Amino acid sequence: DGGITQSPKYLFRKEGQNVTLSCEQNLNHDAMYWYRQDPGQGLRLIYYSQIVNDFQKGDIAEGYSVSREKKESFPLTVTSAQKNPTAFYLCASTRTGANTEAFFGQGTRLTVV
Amino acid sequence: GESVGLHLPTLSVQEGDNSIINCAYSNSASDYFIWYKQESGKGPQFIIDIRSNMDKRQGQRVTVLLNKTVKHLSLQIAATQPGDSAVYFCAESRLGATNKLIFGTGTLLAVQP
């Protein structure tokens, strides 16, 4: 079955550490996105990539980094520069060329301990 | 700036009643709208979408209405069931804007048995 897989489901990070969240899709979608969700709030765009080897900052990119070396994969690194990283992180993908819905993974809950 | 907001943060309905969830958007250039359902701890799931050349679209037990004059979107759920309990988000985008979806805060739908 086609879909988006995020791992791990839960992640704990010590202060000062970088952590990387995985996102893989087998939908053959060109575009991939990372969103952050805080309790009681909507989704805020961190980074997005329309094509391999290219990505753009979203609305809250500070403290995060991404790479897009393969079409299927769009990992997100939460760096120590992100001062408030505890949140629910969602990865999504879409086809390009026309408006279309985003398909989401099941999310990674990151907690700083 | 661009924003999508919801009128009601929480909506409580009786099982079997119809539910109406509202959403206001501010960008008149938006031409594509989506409703997502998000259950606790999971990623958002696509419910229904509508393009700006339509006023109404129906799915299974759900109807989306678009009023471009007042920039208002609504989701109607017929015969609400306990399984409908979730947070519902509206999202907007416009063709040519990299498929970037802008999400509202969300409405929590609580279905009382």
Short mmCIF file of C-alpha atoms in Angstrom, two decimals:
data_model
loop_
_atom_site.label_atom_id
_atom_site.label_comp_id
_atom_site.label_asym_id
_atom_site.label_seq_id
_atom_site.Cartn_x
_atom_site.Cartn_y
_atom_site.Cartn_z
CA ASP A 1 0.00 0.00 0.00
CA GLY A 2 1.24 3.52 -0.77
CA GLY A 3 1.71 5.98 2.02
CA ILE A 4 3.96 8.08 4.20
CA THR A 5 5.92 6.61 7.07
CA GLN A 6 7.32 8.66 9.88
CA SER A 7 9.69 7.30 12.48
CA PRO A 8 10.06 7.10 15.33
CA LYS A 9 6.58 7.64 16.76
CA TYR A 10 8.02 8.99 20.00
CA LEU A 11 11.40 10.66 20.45
CA PHE A 12 13.10 12.06 23.49
CA ARG A 13 15.92 14.54 23.24
CA LYS A 14 18.25 15.94 25.79
CA GLU A 15 18.86 19.64 25.72
CA GLY A 16 21.75 20.52 23.41
CA GLN A 17 21.32 17.47 21.21
CA ASN A 18 20.40 17.34 17.56
CA VAL A 19 17.83 14.75 16.53
CA THR A 20 16.65 13.63 13.12
CA LEU A 21 13.08 12.66 12.27
CA SER A 22 12.55 10.32 9.37
CA CYS A 23 9.91 10.66 6.65
CA GLU A 24 9.59 8.24 3.74
CA GLN A 25 6.90 8.10 1.06
CA ASN A 26 6.21 5.60 -1.72
CA LEU A 27 3.49 7.64 -3.41
CA ASN A 28 5.87 8.93 -6.08
CA HIS A 29 5.07 12.47 -4.97
CA ASP A 30 7.46 15.22 -5.90
CA ALA A 31 6.66 17.59 -3.03
CA MET A 32 7.21 16.94 0.65
CA TYR A 33 6.56 19.07 3.70
CA TRP A 34 7.27 19.25 7.42
CA TYR A 35 4.76 20.78 9.81
CA ARG A 36 4.90 21.42 13.51
CA GLN A 37 1.81 21.15 15.69
CA ASP A 38 1.58 22.48 19.23
CA PRO A 39 -1.30 21.62 21.58
CA GLY A 40 -4.52 23.37 20.65
CA GLN A 41 -2.98 24.91 17.57
CA GLY A 42 -2.96 24.38 13.87
CA LEU A 43 -0.13 23.18 11.67
CA ARG A 44 2.77 25.48 10.97
CA LEU A 45 5.06 24.91 7.99
CA ILE A 46 8.73 24.35 8.79
CA TYR A 47 10.28 23.38 5.44
CA TYR A 48 9.07 22.11 2.12
CA SER A 49 10.66 20.60 -0.96
CA GLN A 50 9.17 20.63 -4.44
CA ILE A 51 11.85 18.50 -6.04
CA VAL A 52 14.93 16.46 -5.19
CA ASN A 53 17.94 18.51 -4.07
CA ASP A 54 15.83 21.60 -3.52
CA PHE A 55 13.97 22.84 -0.45
CA GLN A 56 12.55 26.09 0.89
CA LYS A 57 12.02 27.55 4.33
CA GLY A 58 8.53 27.69 5.65
CA ASP A 59 7.15 29.99 8.31
CA ILE A 60 9.14 28.62 11.28
CA ALA A 61 12.40 27.24 9.84
CA GLU A 62 14.74 28.60 12.51
CA GLY A 63 16.42 25.82 14.46
CA TYR A 64 15.58 23.16 11.88
CA SER A 65 17.35 21.72 8.84
CA VAL A 66 16.33 19.32 6.08
CA SER A 67 17.76 17.45 3.12
CA ARG A 68 16.19 15.98 0.01
CA GLU A 69 18.70 13.64 -1.56
CA LYS A 70 16.06 11.15 -2.69
CA LYS A 71 12.54 11.64 -3.92
CA GLU A 72 11.21 9.24 -1.31
CA SER A 73 12.91 10.74 1.72
CA PHE A 74 12.76 14.10 3.50
CA PRO A 75 14.42 13.92 6.93
CA LEU A 76 14.09 16.76 9.40
CA THR A 77 16.82 17.61 11.89
CA VAL A 78 15.87 19.48 15.01
CA THR A 79 19.01 21.27 16.09
CA SER A 80 20.07 22.55 19.47
CA ALA A 81 19.31 26.03 18.17
CA GLN A 82 15.58 25.26 18.34
CA LYS A 83 14.73 26.59 21.79
CA ASN A 84 11.33 25.00 22.17
CA PRO A 85 11.37 21.76 20.20
CA THR A 86 8.77 19.80 22.17
CA ALA A 87 5.91 19.33 19.71
CA PHE A 88 4.15 16.94 17.35
CA TYR A 89 5.85 16.85 13.94
CA LEU A 90 3.98 15.91 10.80
CA CYS A 91 5.37 15.08 7.39
CA ALA A 92 3.24 15.36 4.26
CA SER A 93 3.56 14.92 0.53
CA THR A 94 1.65 16.09 -2.54
CA ARG A 95 1.72 15.81 -6.29
CA THR A 96 2.84 18.96 -8.03
CA GLY A 97 1.39 20.83 -10.97
CA ALA A 98 -2.11 21.32 -9.59
CA ASN A 99 -3.83 21.89 -6.31
CA THR A 100 -4.24 18.61 -4.57
CA GLU A 101 -4.60 17.33 -1.07
CA ALA A 102 -1.63 16.55 1.14
CA PHE A 103 -1.15 13.04 2.46
CA PHE A 104 0.16 12.95 6.00
CA GLY A 105 2.24 10.56 8.04
CA GLN A 106 1.21 9.53 11.53
CA GLY A 107 3.53 12.00 13.20
CA THR A 108 6.47 12.01 15.58
CA ARG A 109 6.07 13.34 19.08
CA LEU A 110 9.31 14.93 20.21
CA THR A 111 9.91 15.68 23.87
CA VAL A 112 12.89 17.45 25.36
CA VAL A 113 13.97 15.90 28.66
CA GLY B 1 -0.84 38.18 6.22
CA GLU B 2 -2.57 35.08 5.01
CA SER B 3 -4.60 33.26 7.57
CA VAL B 4 -7.28 30.70 7.91
CA GLY B 5 -9.29 30.74 11.10
CA LEU B 6 -12.12 28.81 12.63
CA HIS B 7 -15.08 30.37 14.38
CA LEU B 8 -15.63 27.70 17.01
CA PRO B 9 -12.81 25.99 18.87
CA THR B 10 -15.12 23.33 20.35
CA LEU B 11 -18.38 21.91 19.11
CA SER B 12 -20.41 19.46 21.16
CA VAL B 13 -23.26 17.57 19.47
CA GLN B 14 -25.54 14.68 20.26
CA GLU B 15 -25.10 11.43 18.40
CA GLY B 16 -27.35 11.40 15.39
CA ASP B 17 -27.52 15.16 15.04
CA ASN B 18 -25.99 17.06 12.17
CA SER B 19 -22.77 19.00 12.78
CA ILE B 20 -21.61 22.19 11.13
CA ILE B 21 -18.02 23.32 11.44
CA ASN B 22 -17.13 26.76 10.13
CA CYS B 23 -13.97 28.30 8.76
CA ALA B 24 -13.07 31.81 7.61
CA TYR B 25 -10.24 32.53 5.25
CA SER B 26 -8.65 35.87 4.55
CA ASN B 27 -6.88 35.39 1.22
CA SER B 28 -9.32 36.02 -1.60
CA ALA B 29 -6.78 34.59 -4.05
CA SER B 30 -7.08 31.11 -2.51
CA ASP B 31 -8.71 28.74 -4.94
CA TYR B 32 -8.52 25.36 -3.27
CA PHE B 33 -9.80 24.29 0.12
CA ILE B 34 -9.57 21.07 2.07
CA TRP B 35 -11.08 19.70 5.24
CA TYR B 36 -9.01 17.32 7.34
CA LYS B 37 -9.92 15.19 10.32
CA GLN B 38 -7.30 14.55 12.97
CA GLU B 39 -7.77 11.98 15.70
CA SER B 40 -5.71 12.23 18.84
CA GLY B 41 -2.05 11.37 18.29
CA LYS B 42 -2.47 10.75 14.56
CA GLY B 43 -1.83 12.57 11.35
CA PRO B 44 -4.62 14.49 9.58
CA GLN B 45 -6.81 12.54 7.19
CA PHE B 46 -8.35 14.01 4.07
CA ILE B 47 -12.13 14.35 4.24
CA ILE B 48 -13.22 16.44 1.30
CA ASP B 49 -11.98 19.26 -0.89
CA ILE B 50 -13.52 21.99 -3.00
CA ARG B 51 -12.21 24.31 -5.67
CA SER B 52 -13.16 27.94 -5.97
CA ASN B 53 -15.27 27.35 -9.08
CA MET B 54 -17.73 25.40 -6.94
CA ASP B 55 -20.11 26.39 -4.15
CA LYS B 56 -20.93 22.97 -2.80
CA ARG B 57 -19.53 19.48 -2.85
CA GLN B 58 -20.89 16.36 -1.27
CA GLY B 59 -19.26 13.23 -0.05
CA GLN B 60 -20.38 10.35 2.10
CA ARG B 61 -22.23 11.99 5.03
CA VAL B 62 -20.23 15.19 4.52
CA THR B 63 -20.89 18.36 2.57
CA VAL B 64 -18.57 21.30 2.10
CA LEU B 65 -19.98 24.72 1.29
CA LEU B 66 -17.92 27.60 -0.04
CA ASN B 67 -19.06 31.20 0.07
CA LYS B 68 -16.48 33.26 -1.75
CA THR B 69 -18.34 36.51 -1.20
CA VAL B 70 -17.73 36.39 2.54
CA LYS B 71 -14.72 34.07 2.37
CA HIS B 72 -16.36 31.36 4.42
CA LEU B 73 -16.12 27.60 4.32
CA SER B 74 -18.17 25.08 6.22
CA LEU B 75 -18.20 21.34 6.75
CA GLN B 76 -21.49 19.64 7.42
CA ILE B 77 -21.54 16.14 8.86
CA ALA B 78 -24.85 14.33 8.71
CA ALA B 79 -25.98 11.96 11.45
CA THR B 80 -22.88 12.52 13.56
CA GLN B 81 -21.42 9.38 15.08
CA PRO B 82 -19.03 8.85 18.02
CA GLY B 83 -16.31 7.99 15.52
CA ASP B 84 -16.57 11.50 14.15
CA SER B 85 -15.11 12.90 17.37
CA ALA B 86 -11.84 14.55 16.37
CA VAL B 87 -10.26 17.88 15.54
CA TYR B 88 -11.25 19.23 12.16
CA PHE B 89 -9.00 21.58 10.19
CA CYS B 90 -9.67 23.59 7.14
CA ALA B 91 -6.78 24.43 4.84
CA GLU B 92 -6.39 26.70 1.85
CA SER B 93 -3.97 27.06 -0.99
CA ARG B 94 -3.81 28.68 -4.37
CA LEU B 95 -2.56 27.41 -7.67
CA GLY B 96 0.98 28.55 -8.31
CA ALA B 97 1.81 28.97 -4.65
CA THR B 98 3.81 25.73 -4.47
CA ASN B 99 0.85 23.77 -3.10
CA LYS B 100 1.62 25.24 0.28
CA LEU B 101 -1.35 24.60 2.50
CA ILE B 102 -2.27 27.12 5.18
CA PHE B 103 -4.09 25.55 8.10
CA GLY B 104 -6.51 26.98 10.58
CA THR B 105 -6.42 26.37 14.32
CA GLY B 106 -8.93 23.54 14.27
CA THR B 107 -12.29 22.74 15.84
CA LEU B 108 -12.72 19.94 18.33
CA LEU B 109 -15.91 18.02 17.60
CA ALA B 110 -17.19 16.12 20.64
CA VAL B 111 -20.03 13.71 19.98
CA GLN B 112 -22.15 12.90 23.02
CA PRO B 113 -23.81 9.46 23.09
#
